[in-house]
Coordinates of C-alpha atoms and ligand atoms in Angstrom, one line a residue:
X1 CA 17.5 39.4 15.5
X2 CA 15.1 37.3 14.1
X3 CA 12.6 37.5 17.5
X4 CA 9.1 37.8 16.3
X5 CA 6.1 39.4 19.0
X6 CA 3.2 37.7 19.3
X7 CA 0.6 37.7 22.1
X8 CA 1.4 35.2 24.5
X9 CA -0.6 34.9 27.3
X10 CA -0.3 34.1 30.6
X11 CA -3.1 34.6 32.8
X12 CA -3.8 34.0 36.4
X13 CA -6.5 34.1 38.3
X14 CA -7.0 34.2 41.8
X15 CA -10.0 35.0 43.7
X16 CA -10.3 38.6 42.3
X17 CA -6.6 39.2 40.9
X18 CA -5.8 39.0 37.1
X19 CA -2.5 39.3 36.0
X20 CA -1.9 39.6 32.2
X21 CA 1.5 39.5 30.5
X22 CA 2.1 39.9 26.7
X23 CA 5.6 38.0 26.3
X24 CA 7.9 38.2 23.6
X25 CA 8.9 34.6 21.7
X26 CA 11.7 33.0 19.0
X27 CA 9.8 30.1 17.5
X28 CA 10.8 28.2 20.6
X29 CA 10.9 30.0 22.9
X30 CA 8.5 31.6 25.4
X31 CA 9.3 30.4 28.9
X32 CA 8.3 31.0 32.6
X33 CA 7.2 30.1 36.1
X34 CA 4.6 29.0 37.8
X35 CA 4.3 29.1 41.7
X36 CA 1.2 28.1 44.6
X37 CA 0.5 31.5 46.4
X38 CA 2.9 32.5 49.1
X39 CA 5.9 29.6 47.5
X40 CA 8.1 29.2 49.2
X41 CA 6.0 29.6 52.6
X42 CA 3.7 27.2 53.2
X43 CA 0.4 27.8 50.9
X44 CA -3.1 29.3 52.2
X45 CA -6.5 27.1 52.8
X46 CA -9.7 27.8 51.1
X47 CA -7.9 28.9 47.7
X48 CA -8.8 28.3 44.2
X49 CA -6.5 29.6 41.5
X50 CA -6.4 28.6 38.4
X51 CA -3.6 30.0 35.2
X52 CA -4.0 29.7 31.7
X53 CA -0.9 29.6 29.7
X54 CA -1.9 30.7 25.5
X55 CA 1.2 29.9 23.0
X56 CA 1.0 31.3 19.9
X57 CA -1.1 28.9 17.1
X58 CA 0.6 26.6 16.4
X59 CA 2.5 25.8 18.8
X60 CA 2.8 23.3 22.3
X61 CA 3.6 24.1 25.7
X62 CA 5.9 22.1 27.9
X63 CA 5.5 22.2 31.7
X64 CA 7.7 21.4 33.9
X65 CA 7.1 20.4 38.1
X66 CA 10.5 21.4 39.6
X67 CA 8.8 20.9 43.3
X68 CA 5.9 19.6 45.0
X69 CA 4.7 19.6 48.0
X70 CA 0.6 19.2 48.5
X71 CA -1.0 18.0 51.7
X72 CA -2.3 14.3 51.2
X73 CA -5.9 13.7 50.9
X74 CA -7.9 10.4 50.4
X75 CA -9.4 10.7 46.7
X76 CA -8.0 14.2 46.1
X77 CA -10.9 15.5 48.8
X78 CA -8.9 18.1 50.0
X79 CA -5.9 20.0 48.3
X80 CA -4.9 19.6 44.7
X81 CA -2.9 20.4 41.5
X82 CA -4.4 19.6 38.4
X83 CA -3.1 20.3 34.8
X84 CA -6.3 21.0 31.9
X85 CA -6.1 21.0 28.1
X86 CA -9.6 21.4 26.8
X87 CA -11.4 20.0 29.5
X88 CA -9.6 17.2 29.5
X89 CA -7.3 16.8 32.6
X90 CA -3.9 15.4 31.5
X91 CA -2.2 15.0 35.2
X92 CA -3.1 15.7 38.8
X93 CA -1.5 15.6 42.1
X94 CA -2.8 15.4 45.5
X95 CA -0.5 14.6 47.8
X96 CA 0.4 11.0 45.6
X97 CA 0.6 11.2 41.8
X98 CA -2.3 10.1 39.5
X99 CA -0.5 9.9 36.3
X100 CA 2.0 8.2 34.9
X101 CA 4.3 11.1 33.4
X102 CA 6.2 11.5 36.5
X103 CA 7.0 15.5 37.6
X104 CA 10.8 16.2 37.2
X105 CA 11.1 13.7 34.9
X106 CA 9.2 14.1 31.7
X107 CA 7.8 17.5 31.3
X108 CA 4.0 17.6 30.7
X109 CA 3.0 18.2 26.9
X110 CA -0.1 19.9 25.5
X111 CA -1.7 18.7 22.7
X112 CA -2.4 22.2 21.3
X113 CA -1.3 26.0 22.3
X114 CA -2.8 26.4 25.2
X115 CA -2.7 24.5 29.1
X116 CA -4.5 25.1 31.9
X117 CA -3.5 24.8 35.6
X118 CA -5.6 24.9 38.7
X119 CA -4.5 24.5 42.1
X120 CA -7.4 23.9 44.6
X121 CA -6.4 24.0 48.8
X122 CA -9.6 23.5 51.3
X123 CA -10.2 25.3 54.5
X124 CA -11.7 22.6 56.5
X125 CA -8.0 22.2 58.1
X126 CA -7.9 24.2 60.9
X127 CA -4.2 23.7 62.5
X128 CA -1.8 25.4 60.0
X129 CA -0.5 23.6 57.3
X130 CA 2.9 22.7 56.4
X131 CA 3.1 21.9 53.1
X132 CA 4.6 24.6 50.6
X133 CA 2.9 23.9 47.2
X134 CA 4.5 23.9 43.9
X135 CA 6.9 25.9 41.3
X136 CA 6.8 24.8 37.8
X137 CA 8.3 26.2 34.7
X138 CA 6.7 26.1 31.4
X139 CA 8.0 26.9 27.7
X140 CA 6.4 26.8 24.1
X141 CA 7.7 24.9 21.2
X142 CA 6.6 25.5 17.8
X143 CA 4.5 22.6 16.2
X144 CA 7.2 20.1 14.0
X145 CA 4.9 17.2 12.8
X146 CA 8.3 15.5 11.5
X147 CA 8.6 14.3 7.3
X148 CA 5.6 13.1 6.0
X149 CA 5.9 9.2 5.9
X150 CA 7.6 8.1 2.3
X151 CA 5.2 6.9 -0.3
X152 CA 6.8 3.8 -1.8
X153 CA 6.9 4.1 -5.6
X154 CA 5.6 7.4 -5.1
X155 CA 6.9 11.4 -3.9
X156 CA 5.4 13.9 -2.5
X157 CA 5.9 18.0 -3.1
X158 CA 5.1 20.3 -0.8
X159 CA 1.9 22.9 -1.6
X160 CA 3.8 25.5 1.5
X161 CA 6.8 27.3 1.5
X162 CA 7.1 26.1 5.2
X163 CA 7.9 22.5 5.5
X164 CA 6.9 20.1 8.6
X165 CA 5.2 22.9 10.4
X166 CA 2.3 23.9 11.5
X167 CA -0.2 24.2 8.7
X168 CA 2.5 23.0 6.7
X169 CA 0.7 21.3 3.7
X170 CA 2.2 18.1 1.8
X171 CA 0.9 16.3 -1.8
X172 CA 1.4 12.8 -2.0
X173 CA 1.1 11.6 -5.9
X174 CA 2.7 8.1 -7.5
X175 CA 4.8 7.5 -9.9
X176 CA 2.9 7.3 -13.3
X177 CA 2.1 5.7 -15.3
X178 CA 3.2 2.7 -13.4
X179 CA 1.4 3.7 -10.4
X180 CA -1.5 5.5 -9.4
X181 CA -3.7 6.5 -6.5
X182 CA -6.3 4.8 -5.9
X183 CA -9.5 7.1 -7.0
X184 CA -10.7 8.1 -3.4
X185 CA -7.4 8.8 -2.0
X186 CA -6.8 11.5 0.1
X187 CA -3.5 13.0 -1.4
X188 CA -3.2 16.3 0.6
X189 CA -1.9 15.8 4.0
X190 CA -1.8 19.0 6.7
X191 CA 0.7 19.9 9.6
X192 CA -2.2 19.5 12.6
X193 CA -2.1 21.1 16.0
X194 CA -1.6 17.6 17.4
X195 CA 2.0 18.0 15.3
X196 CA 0.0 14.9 12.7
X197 CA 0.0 14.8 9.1
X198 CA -3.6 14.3 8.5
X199 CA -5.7 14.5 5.3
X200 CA -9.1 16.2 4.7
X201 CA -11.1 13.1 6.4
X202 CA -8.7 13.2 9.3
X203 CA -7.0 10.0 7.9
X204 CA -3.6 10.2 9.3
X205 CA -2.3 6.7 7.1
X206 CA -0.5 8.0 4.1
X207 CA -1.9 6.3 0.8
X208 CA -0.7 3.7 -1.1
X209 CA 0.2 3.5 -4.7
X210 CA -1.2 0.7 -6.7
X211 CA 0.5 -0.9 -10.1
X212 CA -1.3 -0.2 -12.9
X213 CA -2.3 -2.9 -14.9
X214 CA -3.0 -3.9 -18.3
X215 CA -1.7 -0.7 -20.0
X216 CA 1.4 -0.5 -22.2
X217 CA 3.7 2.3 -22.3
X218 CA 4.4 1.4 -26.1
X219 CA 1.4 -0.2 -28.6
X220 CA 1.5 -2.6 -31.3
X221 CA 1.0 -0.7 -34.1
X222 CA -1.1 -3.4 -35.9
X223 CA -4.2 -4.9 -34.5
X224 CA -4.5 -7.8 -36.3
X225 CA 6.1 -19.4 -30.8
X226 CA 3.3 -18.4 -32.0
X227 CA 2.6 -20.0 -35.5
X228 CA 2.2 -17.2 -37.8
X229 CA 3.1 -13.9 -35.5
X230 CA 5.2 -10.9 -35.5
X231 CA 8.2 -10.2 -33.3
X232 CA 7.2 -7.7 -30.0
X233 CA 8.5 -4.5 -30.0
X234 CA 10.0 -3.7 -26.4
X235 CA 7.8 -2.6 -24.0
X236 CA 4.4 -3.7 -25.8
X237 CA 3.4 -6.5 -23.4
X238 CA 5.0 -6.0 -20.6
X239 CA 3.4 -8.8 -18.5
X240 CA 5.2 -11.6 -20.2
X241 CA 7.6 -13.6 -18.5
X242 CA 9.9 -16.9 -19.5
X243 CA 9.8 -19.6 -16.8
X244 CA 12.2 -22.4 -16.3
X245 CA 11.3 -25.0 -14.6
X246 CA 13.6 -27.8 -14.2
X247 CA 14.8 -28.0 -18.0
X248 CA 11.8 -27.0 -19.6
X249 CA 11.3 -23.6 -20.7
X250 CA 7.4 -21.9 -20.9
X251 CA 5.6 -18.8 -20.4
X252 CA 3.9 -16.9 -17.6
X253 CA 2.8 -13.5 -16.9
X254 CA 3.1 -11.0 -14.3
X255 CA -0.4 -10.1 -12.3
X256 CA 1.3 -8.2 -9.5
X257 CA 4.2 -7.0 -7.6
X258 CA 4.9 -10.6 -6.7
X259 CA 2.9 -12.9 -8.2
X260 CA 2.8 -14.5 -12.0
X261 CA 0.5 -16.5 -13.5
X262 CA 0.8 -19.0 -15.5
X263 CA -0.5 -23.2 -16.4
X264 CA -0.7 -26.2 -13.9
X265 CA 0.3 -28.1 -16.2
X266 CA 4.5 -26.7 -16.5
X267 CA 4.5 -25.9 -12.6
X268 CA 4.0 -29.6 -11.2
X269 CA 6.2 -32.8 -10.8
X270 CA 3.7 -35.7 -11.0
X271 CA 1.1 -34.2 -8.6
X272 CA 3.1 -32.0 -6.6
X273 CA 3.9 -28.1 -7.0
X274 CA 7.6 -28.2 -8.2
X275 CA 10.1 -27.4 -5.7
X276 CA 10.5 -23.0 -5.4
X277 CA 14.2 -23.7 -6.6
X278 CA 14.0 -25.6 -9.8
X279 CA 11.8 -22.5 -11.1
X280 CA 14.1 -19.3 -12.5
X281 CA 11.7 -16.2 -13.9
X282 CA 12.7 -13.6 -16.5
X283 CA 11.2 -10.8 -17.6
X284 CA 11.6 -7.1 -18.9
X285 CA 13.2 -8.2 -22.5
X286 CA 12.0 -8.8 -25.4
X287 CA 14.8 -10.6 -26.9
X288 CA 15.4 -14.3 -25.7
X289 CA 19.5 -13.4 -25.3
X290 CA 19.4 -10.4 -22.7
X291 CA 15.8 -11.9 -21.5
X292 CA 18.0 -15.0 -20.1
X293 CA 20.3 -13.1 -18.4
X294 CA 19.0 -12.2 -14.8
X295 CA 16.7 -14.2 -13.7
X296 CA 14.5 -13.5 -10.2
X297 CA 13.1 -16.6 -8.0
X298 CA 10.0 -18.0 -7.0
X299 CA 8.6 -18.1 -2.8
X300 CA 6.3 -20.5 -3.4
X301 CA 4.2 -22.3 -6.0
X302 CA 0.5 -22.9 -6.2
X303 CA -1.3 -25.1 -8.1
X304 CA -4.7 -25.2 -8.8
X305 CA -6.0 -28.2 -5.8
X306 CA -8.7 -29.2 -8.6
X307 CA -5.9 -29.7 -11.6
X308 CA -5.6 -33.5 -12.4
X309 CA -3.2 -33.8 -14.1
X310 CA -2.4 -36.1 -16.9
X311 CA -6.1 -36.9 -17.3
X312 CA -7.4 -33.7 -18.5
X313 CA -6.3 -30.2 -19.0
X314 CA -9.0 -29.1 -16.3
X315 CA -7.7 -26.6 -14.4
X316 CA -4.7 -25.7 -15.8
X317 CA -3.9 -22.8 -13.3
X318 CA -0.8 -22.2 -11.0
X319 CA 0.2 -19.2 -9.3
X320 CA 3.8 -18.1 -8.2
X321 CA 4.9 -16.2 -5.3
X322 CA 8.3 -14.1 -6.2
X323 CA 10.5 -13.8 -3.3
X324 CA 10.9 -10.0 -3.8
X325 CA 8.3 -7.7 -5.1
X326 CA 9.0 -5.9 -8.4
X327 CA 9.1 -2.1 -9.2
X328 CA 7.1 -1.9 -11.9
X329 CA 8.6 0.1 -15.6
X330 CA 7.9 0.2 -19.1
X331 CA 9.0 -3.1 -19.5
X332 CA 7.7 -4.7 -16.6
X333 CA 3.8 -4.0 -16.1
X334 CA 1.0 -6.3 -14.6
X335 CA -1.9 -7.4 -16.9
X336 CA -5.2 -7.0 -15.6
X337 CA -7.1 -9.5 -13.8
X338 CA -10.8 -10.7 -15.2
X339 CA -13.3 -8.2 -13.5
X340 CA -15.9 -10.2 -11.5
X341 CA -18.5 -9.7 -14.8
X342 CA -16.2 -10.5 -17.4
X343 CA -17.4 -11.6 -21.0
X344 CA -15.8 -13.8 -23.2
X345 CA -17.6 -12.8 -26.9
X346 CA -17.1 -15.0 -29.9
X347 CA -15.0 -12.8 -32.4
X348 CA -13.6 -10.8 -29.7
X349 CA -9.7 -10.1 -31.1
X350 CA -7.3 -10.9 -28.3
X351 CA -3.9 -10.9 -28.1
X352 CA -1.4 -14.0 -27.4
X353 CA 2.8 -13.8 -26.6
X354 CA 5.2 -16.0 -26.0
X355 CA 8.7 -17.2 -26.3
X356 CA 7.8 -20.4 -27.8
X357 CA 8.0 -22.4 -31.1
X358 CA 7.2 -20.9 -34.8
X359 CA 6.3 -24.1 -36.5
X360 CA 4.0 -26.9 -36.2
X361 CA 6.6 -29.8 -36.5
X362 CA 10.1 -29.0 -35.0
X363 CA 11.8 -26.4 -32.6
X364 CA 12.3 -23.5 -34.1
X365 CA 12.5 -21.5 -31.0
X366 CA 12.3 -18.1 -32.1
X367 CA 15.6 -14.8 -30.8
X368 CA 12.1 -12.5 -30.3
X369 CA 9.0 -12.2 -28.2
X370 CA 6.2 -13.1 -30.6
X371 CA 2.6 -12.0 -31.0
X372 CA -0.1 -12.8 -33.1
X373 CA -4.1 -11.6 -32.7
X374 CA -6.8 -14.1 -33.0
X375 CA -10.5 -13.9 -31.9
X376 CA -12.6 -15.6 -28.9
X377 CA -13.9 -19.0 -30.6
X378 CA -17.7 -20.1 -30.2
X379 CA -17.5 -23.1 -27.6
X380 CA -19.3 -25.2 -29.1
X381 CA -17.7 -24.9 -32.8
X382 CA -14.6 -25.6 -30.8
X383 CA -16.0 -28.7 -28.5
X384 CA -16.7 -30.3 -31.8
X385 CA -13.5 -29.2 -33.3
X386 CA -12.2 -32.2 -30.8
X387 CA -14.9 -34.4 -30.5
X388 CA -16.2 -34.4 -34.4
X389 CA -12.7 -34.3 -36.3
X390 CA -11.7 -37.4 -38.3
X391 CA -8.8 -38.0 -36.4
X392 CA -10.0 -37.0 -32.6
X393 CA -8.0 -34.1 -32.7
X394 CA -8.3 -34.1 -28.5
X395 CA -6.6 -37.3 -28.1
X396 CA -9.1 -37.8 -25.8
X397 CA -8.7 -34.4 -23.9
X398 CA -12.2 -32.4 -23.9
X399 CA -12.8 -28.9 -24.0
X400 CA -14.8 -27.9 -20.6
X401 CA -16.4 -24.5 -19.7
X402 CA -13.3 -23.9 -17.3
X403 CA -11.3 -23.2 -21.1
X404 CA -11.7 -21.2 -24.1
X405 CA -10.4 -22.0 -27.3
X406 CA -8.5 -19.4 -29.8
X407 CA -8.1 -19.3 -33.3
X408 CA -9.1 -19.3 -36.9
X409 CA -10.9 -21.6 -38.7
X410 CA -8.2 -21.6 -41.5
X411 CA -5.5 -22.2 -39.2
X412 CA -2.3 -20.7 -39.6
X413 CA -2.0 -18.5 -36.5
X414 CA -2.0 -20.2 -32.9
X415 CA 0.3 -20.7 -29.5
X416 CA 2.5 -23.2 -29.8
X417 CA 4.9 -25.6 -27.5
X418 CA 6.6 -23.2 -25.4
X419 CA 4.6 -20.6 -25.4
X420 CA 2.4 -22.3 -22.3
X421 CA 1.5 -20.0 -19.2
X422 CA 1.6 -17.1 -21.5
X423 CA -1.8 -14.8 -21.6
X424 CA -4.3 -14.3 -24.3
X425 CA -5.5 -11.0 -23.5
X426 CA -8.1 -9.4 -24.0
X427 CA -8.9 -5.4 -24.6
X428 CA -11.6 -3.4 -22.5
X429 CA -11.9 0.5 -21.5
X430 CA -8.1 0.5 -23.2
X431 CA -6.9 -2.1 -20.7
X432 CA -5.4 -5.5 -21.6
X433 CA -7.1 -8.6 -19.1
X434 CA -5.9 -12.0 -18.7
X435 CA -8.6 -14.1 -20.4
X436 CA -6.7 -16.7 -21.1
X437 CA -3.5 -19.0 -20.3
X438 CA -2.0 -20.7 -23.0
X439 CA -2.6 -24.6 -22.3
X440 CA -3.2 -27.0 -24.8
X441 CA -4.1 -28.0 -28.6
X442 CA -3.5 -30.8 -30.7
X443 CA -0.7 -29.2 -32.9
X444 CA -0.6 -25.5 -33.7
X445 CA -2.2 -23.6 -36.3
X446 CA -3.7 -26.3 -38.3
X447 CA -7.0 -26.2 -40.2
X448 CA -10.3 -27.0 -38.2
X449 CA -8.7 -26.8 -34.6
X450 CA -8.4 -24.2 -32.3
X451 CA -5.9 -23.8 -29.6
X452 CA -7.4 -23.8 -26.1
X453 CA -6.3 -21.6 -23.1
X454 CA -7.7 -21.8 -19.0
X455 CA -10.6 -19.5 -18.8
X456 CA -9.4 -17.4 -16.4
X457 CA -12.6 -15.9 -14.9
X458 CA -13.6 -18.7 -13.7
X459 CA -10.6 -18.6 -11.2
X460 CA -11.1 -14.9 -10.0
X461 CA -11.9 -16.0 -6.3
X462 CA -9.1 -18.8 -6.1
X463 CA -6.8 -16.4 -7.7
X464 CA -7.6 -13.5 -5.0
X465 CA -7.8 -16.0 -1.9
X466 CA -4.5 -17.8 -2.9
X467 CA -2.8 -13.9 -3.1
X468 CA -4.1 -12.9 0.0
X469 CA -3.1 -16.0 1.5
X470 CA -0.2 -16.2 0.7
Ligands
LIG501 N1 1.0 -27.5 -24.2 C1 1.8 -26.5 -24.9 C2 3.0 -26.1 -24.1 O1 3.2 -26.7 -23.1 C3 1.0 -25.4 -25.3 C4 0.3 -25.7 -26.5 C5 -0.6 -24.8 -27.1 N2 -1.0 -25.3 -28.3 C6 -1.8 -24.7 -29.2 N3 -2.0 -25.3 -30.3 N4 -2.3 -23.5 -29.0 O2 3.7 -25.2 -24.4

């Protein structure tokens, strides 16, 4: 009948007596009493007994003080009922209660399979005593520890054919590739005889799963309103997104669950951050129509406090706060964020997207997420691009060390209007980086000028402080 015999044991001693009994259990059941010598008479003087009640591993035992009756003494001097586990006493009674799990009420717990009782009488009193003792009953329970918490964007499987019990063991993992562990998690997770999930370190916090960044589930296959650019196959940069704000329509990109990236310079009114409703984001499309459909909305906007907008492009860096996070997919991924030693070598081929125009003069807005490749341009060739030209291509504007420029020589390939916010990324270990945010040129893709993006590693420590303040 399903009744499985196991040694439980129940031992008591008692000056010289020890009484052993072998009891037979269900998983939760193993049950008896416990009584002072001579219950119901009054108890002896000069008595130490102590029992020790053994579940089976695994498992807890309850007990329960159904009456009480010890002779009050100052400090617990005299007689005494005190309830063990592992040396450490988890309730005692003399005469007034020194714990707050209340006899009758709440039945005592132990932590692991075993408990330990010990009732203690003196024999200074001379007169006969009174007082009758105590009767308790105790029972085991097997060990439950309960579901593992839920991983978000993440499952777990369990390694046991048991589930939730003791020993029980559990394997968190995320969902990939859009989520990984981080490398020094702890993904195996045991049943305890504390009923916890903990891991091998004795963490009992479940991980966390983090986005992955930078890594496209689909690749352009060649490396080579963008001016001179293919249309983007779904799925290849993932981390773009259209913003409108107000009328105007620009580029952004995602950097995490709830926060894009993208220029000062289309995320202010006059000085001010625009307002968190006059901005609309879309994403996971690669074609403007169904792109425009759904779009989600902004917490909060923040501008870079040192961007000055209209006197220089310096700066141009705005972060926004989503109001919900997203689940990340192949066609919603994060790009990388500049590691703290990031380079920026002339020649380097990086990548730029956007939604905005494909020529020069006009507004040919294009029905496709464009790309186009171009390398990292030596600062100084493209300083003097602006300063040297014969018609001071910068209007005045000057390149600074907080940008770097894009582009070729020739001309022919470059951002354009529209396409502002939008990342020029760059390509390390096999992960895509945000070196760049589309800012400013004068025109697109002409001959002897470069287009210039916000050199985003310079921002690393506004960027973190502004996410984790927000
Ligand atoms: N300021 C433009 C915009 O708001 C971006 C221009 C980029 N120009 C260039 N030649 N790369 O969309």
């Amino acid at each position: 009948m399903g009744w499985t015999y196991s040694v439980i044991r129940f031992v008591f001693v008692s000056v010289s007596v020890c009484e052993c009994w072998l009891l037979p259990y269900t998983d939760s059941i193993m049950h008896g009493e416990v009584q002072s010598p001579l219950y119901p008479q009054p108890y002896p003087t000069g008595l130490k007994s102590e029992w020790n009640l053994w579940g089976p591993d695994g498992s807890q035992i309850q007990l329960s003080i159904t009456h009480l009756d010890i002779k009050p003494s100052a400090g617990c001097s005299q007689d005494s009922l005190t309830v063990v586990y592992d040396q450490k006493i988890l309730w005692t009674f003399c005469g007034q209660e020194n714990s707050t799990d209340h006899p009758g009420k709440e039945p005592i717990r132990s932590p692991g399979s075993k408990l330990t009782l010990i009732f203690q009488t003196s024999n200074s009193t001379s007169e006969v005593q009174q007082h009758i003792g105590f009767s308790a009953a105790y029972w085991s329970t097997v060990i439950d520890c309960g579901k593992p918490e839920p991983l978000l964007n993440g499952g777990m499987t369990y390694l046991s054919e048991f589930q939730n019990k003791f020993f029980s063991i559990v394997q968190y993992r995320c969902n990939e590739p859009y989520y990984s562990l981080p490398e020094d998690a702890n993904a195996e997770f045991t049943c305890g005889a504390d009923g916890k999930w903990k891991s091998s370190h004795d963490s009992v916090v479940a991980p966390t799963c983090i986005p992955v960044c930078g890594q496209p589930t689909q690749h352009l296959s060649v490396y080579q309103r963008i001016i001179g650019g293919n249309d983007a196959p779904e799925d290849t940069i993932p981390w773009q997104v259209q913003l409108k704000v107000n009328n105007a329509v620009e580029g952004g990109m995602v950097i995490a669950d709830r926060w894009i990236m993208t220029a000062a310079h289309i995320a202010r009114q006059a000085t001010n951050p625009v307002s968190n409703d006059t901005v609309q984001i879309y994403m996971g499309q690669t074609d403007v129509q169904s792109l425009m459909v759904s779009p989600v909305y902004a917490a909060s906007v923040h501008i870079h406090p040192d961007y000055n907008n209209p006197v220089t492009f310096n700066n141009d860096i705005a972060l926004i706060k989503l109001q919900d996070p997203i689940t990340f997919n192949s066609s919603v991924m994060p790009i990388c964020l500049p590691a703290q030693n990031a380079t920026y070598v002339t020649g380097t081929m990086g990548l730029v997207s956007g939604f905005g125009v494909t020529r020069d003069w006009g507004h040919l807005s294009p029905k496709q997420l464009k790309y186009v490749h171009l390398p990292v341009v030596d600062q100084e060739t493209c300083r003097d691009s602006f300063t040297t030209s014969q018609e001071k291509r910068g209007g005045g504007q000057i390149l600074t060390d907080n940008m770097v420029c894009a582009g070729l020589p020739e001309g022919g390939k470059d951002s354009c209007s529209g396409d502002a916010g939008s990342a020029y990324a760059l390509k390390d270990n096999g992960r895509f980086w945000a070196a760049g945010i589309v800012s400013w040129g004068t025109g697109c893709g002409r001959q002897g000028s470069y287009g210039v993006y916000t050199r985003v590693a310079n921002y690393l420590d506004w960027i973190t402080k502004t996410m984790q303040e927000n």
